[in-house]
mmCIF file of C-alpha atoms in Angstrom:
data_model
loop_
_atom_site.group_PDB
_atom_site.id
_atom_site.type_symbol
_atom_site.label_atom_id
_atom_site.label_comp_id
_atom_site.label_asym_id
_atom_site.label_seq_id
_atom_site.Cartn_x
_atom_site.Cartn_y
_atom_site.Cartn_z
ATOM 1 C CA UNK M 72 38.254 -101.045 -39.560
ATOM 2 C CA UNK M 73 40.479 -101.641 -42.320
ATOM 3 C CA UNK M 74 40.933 -104.187 -45.308
ATOM 4 C CA UNK M 75 43.747 -105.850 -43.783
ATOM 5 C CA UNK M 76 42.146 -106.520 -40.571
ATOM 6 C CA UNK M 77 39.522 -108.099 -41.874
ATOM 7 C CA UNK M 78 41.512 -110.120 -44.526
ATOM 8 C CA UNK M 79 42.050 -114.263 -44.638
ATOM 9 C CA UNK M 80 43.841 -116.851 -46.166
ATOM 10 C CA UNK M 81 42.666 -118.177 -49.056
ATOM 11 C CA UNK M 82 45.044 -121.203 -51.442
ATOM 12 C CA UNK M 83 46.786 -119.293 -54.410
ATOM 13 C CA UNK M 84 47.484 -121.439 -57.154
ATOM 14 C CA UNK M 85 49.509 -121.261 -60.292
ATOM 15 C CA UNK M 86 48.210 -121.570 -63.633
ATOM 16 C CA UNK M 87 50.301 -124.351 -64.241
ATOM 17 C CA UNK M 88 49.433 -126.078 -61.260
ATOM 18 C CA UNK M 89 47.117 -129.215 -61.547
ATOM 19 C CA UNK M 90 43.346 -128.410 -61.772
ATOM 20 C CA UNK M 91 42.358 -131.739 -60.085
ATOM 21 C CA UNK M 92 44.295 -130.462 -57.220
ATOM 22 C CA UNK M 93 42.888 -127.088 -57.031
ATOM 23 C CA UNK M 94 39.677 -128.359 -57.592
ATOM 24 C CA UNK M 95 40.413 -130.445 -54.485
ATOM 25 C CA UNK M 96 41.128 -127.503 -52.586
ATOM 26 C CA UNK M 97 37.902 -125.593 -53.380
ATOM 27 C CA UNK M 98 35.922 -128.834 -52.443
ATOM 28 C CA UNK M 99 37.594 -129.977 -48.994
ATOM 29 C CA UNK M 100 37.985 -126.257 -47.985
ATOM 30 C CA UNK M 101 34.209 -125.291 -48.711
ATOM 31 C CA UNK M 102 35.705 -122.183 -50.464
ATOM 32 C CA UNK M 103 33.922 -120.185 -52.985
ATOM 33 C CA UNK M 104 36.608 -120.288 -55.442
ATOM 34 C CA UNK M 105 40.567 -119.889 -55.587
ATOM 35 C CA UNK M 106 43.182 -116.814 -56.047
ATOM 36 C CA UNK M 107 45.534 -117.776 -59.512
ATOM 37 C CA UNK M 108 48.526 -116.666 -59.908
ATOM 38 C CA UNK M 109 50.589 -115.429 -63.500
ATOM 39 C CA UNK M 110 53.941 -116.478 -64.236
ATOM 40 C CA UNK M 111 55.107 -113.489 -62.489
ATOM 41 C CA UNK M 112 53.549 -114.719 -59.487
ATOM 42 C CA UNK M 113 51.007 -111.371 -59.113
ATOM 43 C CA UNK M 114 47.605 -112.471 -58.382
ATOM 44 C CA UNK M 115 45.576 -112.170 -61.634
ATOM 45 C CA UNK M 116 41.997 -113.729 -61.570
ATOM 46 C CA UNK M 117 39.626 -115.946 -59.119
ATOM 47 C CA UNK M 118 38.653 -119.658 -60.112
ATOM 48 C CA UNK M 119 35.243 -119.578 -58.523
ATOM 49 C CA UNK M 120 33.615 -123.151 -57.587
ATOM 50 C CA UNK M 121 31.332 -123.113 -60.198
ATOM 51 C CA UNK M 122 33.472 -122.751 -62.500
ATOM 52 C CA UNK M 123 35.101 -125.601 -62.571
ATOM 53 C CA UNK M 124 31.673 -127.495 -62.506
ATOM 54 C CA UNK M 125 30.998 -125.585 -65.422
ATOM 55 C CA UNK M 126 34.018 -126.806 -67.296
ATOM 56 C CA UNK M 127 33.107 -130.364 -66.207
ATOM 57 C CA UNK M 128 29.792 -130.070 -67.649
ATOM 58 C CA UNK M 129 29.806 -131.006 -71.317
ATOM 59 C CA UNK M 130 28.399 -128.122 -73.500
ATOM 60 C CA UNK M 131 25.492 -130.365 -74.948
ATOM 61 C CA UNK M 132 23.868 -130.785 -71.191
ATOM 62 C CA UNK M 133 24.969 -127.095 -70.359
ATOM 63 C CA UNK M 134 22.315 -126.293 -73.623
ATOM 64 C CA UNK M 135 19.690 -128.570 -72.129
ATOM 65 C CA UNK M 136 20.415 -130.349 -69.035
ATOM 66 C CA UNK M 137 17.659 -132.317 -69.302
ATOM 67 C CA UNK M 138 19.350 -134.683 -71.037
ATOM 68 C CA UNK M 139 21.604 -135.104 -68.069
ATOM 69 C CA UNK M 140 18.716 -137.657 -66.968
ATOM 70 C CA UNK M 141 19.499 -139.893 -69.539
ATOM 71 C CA UNK M 142 23.012 -140.336 -69.364
ATOM 72 C CA UNK M 143 23.943 -143.441 -67.409
ATOM 73 C CA UNK M 144 24.871 -143.046 -63.864
ATOM 74 C CA UNK M 145 27.897 -144.076 -63.838
ATOM 75 C CA UNK M 146 29.171 -142.446 -67.135
ATOM 76 C CA UNK M 147 27.947 -139.069 -64.648
ATOM 77 C CA UNK M 148 29.486 -140.346 -62.344
ATOM 78 C CA UNK M 149 32.686 -139.630 -64.363
ATOM 79 C CA UNK M 150 32.439 -136.441 -65.268
ATOM 80 C CA UNK M 151 35.108 -135.544 -62.825
ATOM 81 C CA UNK M 152 38.178 -137.448 -64.941
ATOM 82 C CA UNK M 153 37.616 -134.793 -67.404
ATOM 83 C CA UNK M 154 40.536 -132.660 -64.803
ATOM 84 C CA UNK M 155 42.958 -135.124 -64.833
ATOM 85 C CA UNK M 156 45.783 -133.783 -66.863
ATOM 86 C CA UNK M 157 44.432 -130.262 -67.437
ATOM 87 C CA UNK M 158 46.464 -127.181 -65.978
ATOM 88 C CA UNK M 159 44.627 -124.602 -63.944
ATOM 89 C CA UNK M 160 45.455 -122.148 -66.691
ATOM 90 C CA UNK M 161 43.154 -124.318 -69.202
ATOM 91 C CA UNK M 162 40.545 -124.364 -67.074
ATOM 92 C CA UNK M 163 40.464 -120.352 -65.863
ATOM 93 C CA UNK M 164 40.603 -120.285 -70.039
ATOM 94 C CA UNK M 165 41.575 -117.118 -72.022
ATOM 95 C CA UNK M 166 39.302 -114.759 -70.790
ATOM 96 C CA UNK M 167 39.284 -115.214 -67.117
ATOM 97 C CA UNK M 168 37.169 -112.384 -65.149
ATOM 98 C CA UNK M 169 38.785 -109.711 -63.331
ATOM 99 C CA UNK M 170 39.811 -110.308 -59.922
ATOM 100 C CA UNK M 171 38.175 -107.474 -57.926
ATOM 101 C CA UNK M 172 40.724 -105.998 -55.479
ATOM 102 C CA UNK M 173 40.830 -103.520 -53.329
ATOM 103 C CA UNK M 174 43.831 -101.963 -50.923
ATOM 104 C CA UNK M 175 44.947 -103.273 -47.934
ATOM 105 C CA UNK M 176 44.083 -99.079 -45.892
ATOM 106 C CA UNK M 177 40.468 -99.216 -47.845
ATOM 107 C CA UNK M 178 37.958 -98.888 -45.172
ATOM 108 C CA UNK M 179 35.033 -101.271 -44.691
ATOM 109 C CA UNK M 180 32.787 -99.088 -46.714
ATOM 110 C CA UNK M 181 35.344 -98.869 -49.578
ATOM 111 C CA UNK M 182 35.145 -102.350 -49.916
ATOM 112 C CA UNK M 183 31.815 -102.853 -49.108
ATOM 113 C CA UNK M 184 31.202 -100.419 -52.311
ATOM 114 C CA UNK M 185 33.350 -102.480 -54.968
ATOM 115 C CA UNK M 186 30.784 -105.592 -53.740
ATOM 116 C CA UNK M 187 28.056 -104.064 -54.031
ATOM 117 C CA UNK M 188 29.536 -102.557 -57.287
ATOM 118 C CA UNK M 189 30.586 -105.991 -58.909
ATOM 119 C CA UNK M 190 28.311 -108.179 -56.950
ATOM 120 C CA UNK M 191 31.661 -110.004 -55.778
ATOM 121 C CA UNK M 192 31.699 -113.049 -53.388
ATOM 122 C CA UNK M 193 35.191 -111.942 -53.019
ATOM 123 C CA UNK M 194 37.469 -109.395 -52.722
ATOM 124 C CA UNK M 195 41.214 -109.593 -53.438
ATOM 125 C CA UNK M 196 43.383 -107.369 -50.818
ATOM 126 C CA UNK M 197 46.362 -106.337 -51.738
ATOM 127 C CA UNK M 198 49.913 -104.290 -50.665
ATOM 128 C CA UNK M 199 51.209 -103.365 -53.974
ATOM 129 C CA UNK M 200 51.325 -105.831 -55.631
ATOM 130 C CA UNK M 201 51.478 -108.234 -52.577
ATOM 131 C CA UNK M 202 48.081 -110.465 -52.115
ATOM 132 C CA UNK M 203 47.530 -109.851 -48.290
ATOM 133 C CA UNK M 204 44.330 -112.003 -47.838
ATOM 134 C CA UNK M 205 40.588 -111.939 -49.327
ATOM 135 C CA UNK M 206 37.073 -110.505 -47.616
ATOM 136 C CA UNK M 207 34.343 -112.857 -48.553
ATOM 137 C CA UNK M 208 31.206 -111.173 -48.363
ATOM 138 C CA UNK M 209 29.668 -112.568 -45.833
ATOM 139 C CA UNK M 210 32.724 -112.105 -43.160
ATOM 140 C CA UNK M 211 32.302 -108.275 -44.837
ATOM 141 C CA UNK M 212 28.167 -108.293 -43.519
ATOM 142 C CA UNK M 213 29.409 -109.542 -40.310
ATOM 143 C CA UNK M 214 31.833 -106.401 -39.757
ATOM 144 C CA UNK M 215 29.357 -104.001 -41.221
ATOM 145 C CA UNK M 216 26.541 -105.778 -38.858
ATOM 146 C CA UNK M 217 29.179 -105.095 -36.027
ATOM 147 C CA UNK M 218 30.033 -101.903 -35.928
ATOM 148 C CA UNK W 52 23.650 -139.905 -56.169
ATOM 149 C CA UNK W 53 20.766 -137.969 -55.561
ATOM 150 C CA UNK W 54 19.691 -134.286 -54.917
ATOM 151 C CA UNK W 55 18.253 -135.130 -51.753
ATOM 152 C CA UNK W 56 21.377 -136.755 -50.341
ATOM 153 C CA UNK W 57 23.511 -133.932 -50.587
ATOM 154 C CA UNK W 58 20.901 -131.069 -49.604
ATOM 155 C CA UNK W 59 21.763 -129.197 -46.331
ATOM 156 C CA UNK W 60 19.490 -127.000 -43.887
ATOM 157 C CA UNK W 61 19.798 -123.637 -44.641
ATOM 158 C CA UNK W 62 17.656 -120.437 -42.580
ATOM 159 C CA UNK W 63 14.939 -119.865 -44.754
ATOM 160 C CA UNK W 64 13.076 -116.106 -43.753
ATOM 161 C CA UNK W 65 9.568 -114.742 -44.823
ATOM 162 C CA UNK W 66 9.325 -111.654 -46.646
ATOM 163 C CA UNK W 67 7.488 -110.087 -43.517
ATOM 164 C CA UNK W 68 10.820 -110.774 -41.488
ATOM 165 C CA UNK W 69 12.939 -108.083 -39.838
ATOM 166 C CA UNK W 70 15.668 -108.063 -42.232
ATOM 167 C CA UNK W 71 18.355 -107.160 -39.705
ATOM 168 C CA UNK W 72 17.579 -110.559 -37.895
ATOM 169 C CA UNK W 73 18.206 -111.933 -42.076
ATOM 170 C CA UNK W 74 20.969 -110.035 -42.052
ATOM 171 C CA UNK W 75 22.526 -111.908 -39.101
ATOM 172 C CA UNK W 76 21.638 -114.804 -39.798
ATOM 173 C CA UNK W 77 23.483 -114.962 -43.299
ATOM 174 C CA UNK W 78 26.922 -113.148 -41.618
ATOM 175 C CA UNK W 79 26.886 -115.158 -38.480
ATOM 176 C CA UNK W 80 26.352 -118.414 -40.326
ATOM 177 C CA UNK W 81 29.191 -117.978 -42.500
ATOM 178 C CA UNK W 82 26.237 -118.417 -46.059
ATOM 179 C CA UNK W 83 26.300 -117.387 -49.574
ATOM 180 C CA UNK W 84 22.677 -115.824 -48.468
ATOM 181 C CA UNK W 85 19.212 -117.627 -46.902
ATOM 182 C CA UNK W 86 15.877 -119.194 -48.758
ATOM 183 C CA UNK W 87 13.146 -115.887 -48.810
ATOM 184 C CA UNK W 88 9.354 -117.665 -48.357
ATOM 185 C CA UNK W 89 6.558 -116.039 -50.268
ATOM 186 C CA UNK W 90 3.336 -115.309 -47.902
ATOM 187 C CA UNK W 91 1.696 -118.605 -49.158
ATOM 188 C CA UNK W 92 5.749 -120.051 -47.507
ATOM 189 C CA UNK W 93 6.210 -121.217 -50.623
ATOM 190 C CA UNK W 94 10.383 -120.811 -51.543
ATOM 191 C CA UNK W 95 10.860 -118.134 -54.189
ATOM 192 C CA UNK W 96 13.988 -116.231 -54.132
ATOM 193 C CA UNK W 97 17.362 -116.423 -52.519
ATOM 194 C CA UNK W 98 18.821 -113.306 -50.445
ATOM 195 C CA UNK W 99 22.319 -113.660 -51.176
ATOM 196 C CA UNK W 100 24.792 -112.255 -49.160
ATOM 197 C CA UNK W 101 26.290 -109.239 -51.755
ATOM 198 C CA UNK W 102 22.642 -108.029 -52.037
ATOM 199 C CA UNK W 103 22.424 -106.812 -48.186
ATOM 200 C CA UNK W 104 25.465 -105.229 -48.636
ATOM 201 C CA UNK W 105 24.545 -103.552 -52.141
ATOM 202 C CA UNK W 106 21.396 -102.548 -50.368
ATOM 203 C CA UNK W 107 23.500 -100.796 -47.273
ATOM 204 C CA UNK W 108 26.119 -98.938 -49.617
ATOM 205 C CA UNK W 109 24.113 -96.009 -51.040
ATOM 206 C CA UNK W 110 23.546 -94.943 -54.302
ATOM 207 C CA UNK W 111 26.142 -92.200 -55.124
ATOM 208 C CA UNK W 112 29.034 -94.024 -53.320
ATOM 209 C CA UNK W 113 27.932 -97.552 -55.591
ATOM 210 C CA UNK W 114 28.633 -95.478 -58.595
ATOM 211 C CA UNK W 115 31.871 -93.879 -56.958
ATOM 212 C CA UNK W 116 33.445 -96.369 -54.699
ATOM 213 C CA UNK W 117 36.232 -93.601 -54.092
ATOM 214 C CA UNK W 118 33.915 -91.282 -52.465
ATOM 215 C CA UNK W 119 33.782 -93.749 -49.960
ATOM 216 C CA UNK W 120 36.953 -92.841 -48.713
ATOM 217 C CA UNK W 121 36.216 -89.225 -48.280
ATOM 218 C CA UNK W 122 33.340 -90.272 -45.820
ATOM 219 C CA UNK W 123 33.388 -89.935 -41.821
ATOM 220 C CA UNK W 124 34.597 -93.072 -40.712
ATOM 221 C CA UNK W 125 32.207 -92.939 -37.593
ATOM 222 C CA UNK W 126 29.586 -92.431 -40.606
ATOM 223 C CA UNK W 127 30.704 -95.338 -42.384
ATOM 224 C CA UNK W 128 30.305 -97.591 -39.481
ATOM 225 C CA UNK W 129 26.634 -97.090 -39.262
ATOM 226 C CA UNK W 130 25.680 -97.902 -42.340
ATOM 227 C CA UNK W 131 24.259 -101.068 -40.950
ATOM 228 C CA UNK W 132 21.736 -98.571 -39.555
ATOM 229 C CA UNK W 133 19.253 -98.465 -43.016
ATOM 230 C CA UNK W 134 18.609 -101.970 -42.151
ATOM 231 C CA UNK W 135 16.200 -100.928 -38.787
ATOM 232 C CA UNK W 136 13.004 -101.512 -39.176
ATOM 233 C CA UNK W 137 12.866 -102.578 -43.228
ATOM 234 C CA UNK W 138 11.649 -105.853 -43.931
ATOM 235 C CA UNK W 139 13.042 -108.828 -46.182
ATOM 236 C CA UNK W 140 10.520 -108.105 -48.997
ATOM 237 C CA UNK W 141 11.689 -104.746 -49.005
ATOM 238 C CA UNK W 142 15.201 -105.909 -49.268
ATOM 239 C CA UNK W 143 14.895 -108.380 -51.957
ATOM 240 C CA UNK W 144 12.737 -105.629 -54.275
ATOM 241 C CA UNK W 145 10.140 -105.679 -56.359
ATOM 242 C CA UNK W 146 11.939 -107.753 -58.891
ATOM 243 C CA UNK W 147 13.637 -111.225 -57.001
ATOM 244 C CA UNK W 148 15.782 -113.448 -58.805
ATOM 245 C CA UNK W 149 15.128 -116.466 -59.628
ATOM 246 C CA UNK W 150 15.381 -119.133 -57.140
ATOM 247 C CA UNK W 151 17.494 -122.068 -58.750
ATOM 248 C CA UNK W 152 15.614 -125.430 -57.741
ATOM 249 C CA UNK W 153 15.644 -129.031 -58.750
ATOM 250 C CA UNK W 154 13.735 -132.413 -58.068
ATOM 251 C CA UNK W 155 14.860 -134.172 -55.048
ATOM 252 C CA UNK W 156 15.323 -136.862 -57.338
ATOM 253 C CA UNK W 157 17.862 -134.872 -59.957
ATOM 254 C CA UNK W 158 21.261 -137.411 -60.350
ATOM 255 C CA UNK W 159 24.922 -134.882 -59.291
ATOM 256 C CA UNK W 160 24.661 -134.457 -63.282
ATOM 257 C CA UNK W 161 21.498 -132.935 -63.320
ATOM 258 C CA UNK W 162 22.554 -130.179 -60.597
ATOM 259 C CA UNK W 163 25.885 -129.675 -61.844
ATOM 260 C CA UNK W 164 24.730 -128.866 -64.815
ATOM 261 C CA UNK W 165 21.928 -126.571 -63.404
ATOM 262 C CA UNK W 166 25.325 -124.674 -61.700
ATOM 263 C CA UNK W 167 26.872 -124.945 -64.903
ATOM 264 C CA UNK W 168 24.247 -122.744 -66.514
ATOM 265 C CA UNK W 169 22.863 -120.373 -63.842
ATOM 266 C CA UNK W 170 26.144 -119.782 -62.593
ATOM 267 C CA UNK W 171 24.594 -120.575 -59.014
ATOM 268 C CA UNK W 172 26.429 -120.396 -56.053
ATOM 269 C CA UNK W 173 23.180 -122.256 -54.487
ATOM 270 C CA UNK W 174 20.522 -124.821 -55.727
ATOM 271 C CA UNK W 175 16.806 -125.416 -53.617
ATOM 272 C CA UNK W 176 15.939 -129.148 -53.582
ATOM 273 C CA UNK W 177 12.720 -129.464 -54.172
ATOM 274 C CA UNK W 178 9.570 -132.133 -53.268
ATOM 275 C CA UNK W 179 7.051 -130.815 -54.926
ATOM 276 C CA UNK W 180 6.665 -127.497 -53.240
ATOM 277 C CA UNK W 181 8.268 -128.152 -49.954
ATOM 278 C CA UNK W 182 11.978 -127.628 -49.619
ATOM 279 C CA UNK W 183 14.193 -130.041 -49.013
ATOM 280 C CA UNK W 184 17.275 -127.825 -48.559
ATOM 281 C CA UNK W 185 20.195 -126.381 -50.562
ATOM 282 C CA UNK W 186 23.114 -127.602 -52.627
ATOM 283 C CA UNK W 187 25.951 -125.537 -52.449
ATOM 284 C CA UNK W 188 28.642 -125.604 -55.580
ATOM 285 C CA UNK W 189 31.659 -126.159 -52.731
ATOM 286 C CA UNK W 190 29.369 -129.580 -51.892
ATOM 287 C CA UNK W 191 28.800 -130.092 -55.020
ATOM 288 C CA UNK W 192 31.776 -130.247 -56.228
ATOM 289 C CA UNK W 193 33.313 -132.490 -53.316
ATOM 290 C CA UNK W 194 30.526 -134.667 -54.202
ATOM 291 C CA UNK W 195 31.589 -135.333 -57.857
ATOM 292 C CA UNK W 196 35.482 -135.423 -57.144
ATOM 293 C CA UNK W 197 34.302 -138.244 -54.526
ATOM 294 C CA UNK W 198 32.552 -140.481 -57.420
#
């Protein structure tokens, strides 16, 4: 089995697209994250769901989560407002994580080796510069156990 | 909204249970991982899907994934055999990762703060020593955006 046979589609967003829309894509699709395209149309990073949550939670509360308990619940419920007017590029930040990539003709074991080494929940399957799709780790495990 | 309202069920396995069965639960349920109970019945760690993959891939291939390409495909397809006769405890290893936990009455923001700080894809919701369920990060994000 080769990587392209395991690949599935995932929403791709541009760095200039709206962060709130991107966050909704993740939430509504029950996704681990999204692939983010650079201006040149090439996928260059992943926006994981937890990263969006990290962006929403004020720094002082991340440093001491017990402070979250003293916030008024109505304030706490408005944290998503922080995404308004923000781009995906801003959300990703200046140091985007490297997108773990494999080639379309990589074997199951090659993909597994990548997942194991990078502790990656998701691998982008590339055919030259073109995104074929992604392989999630549960899907990889399913294929491995079915051999 | 409180944590217990967001919690959903996830399979729980014992340290002595069969690793192959546990791996199949993850793969078939499209899960991020499983909660692992200790002998005393208390949840103490998570077995993430990528950790199972890491266990399956030989060390020398993790160190150099290009070596995976030179393996015969029929050999590569048999890597899942490594799970035969293995317990979940062995899979988890001697240094299991800490289970990120919140209390049943924690607010959405408290859970978000935990996810943000720990970069956790999954939080266990506890009522004293009892596991109520788990909150996945996409579910948390969904709730946050719905406020």
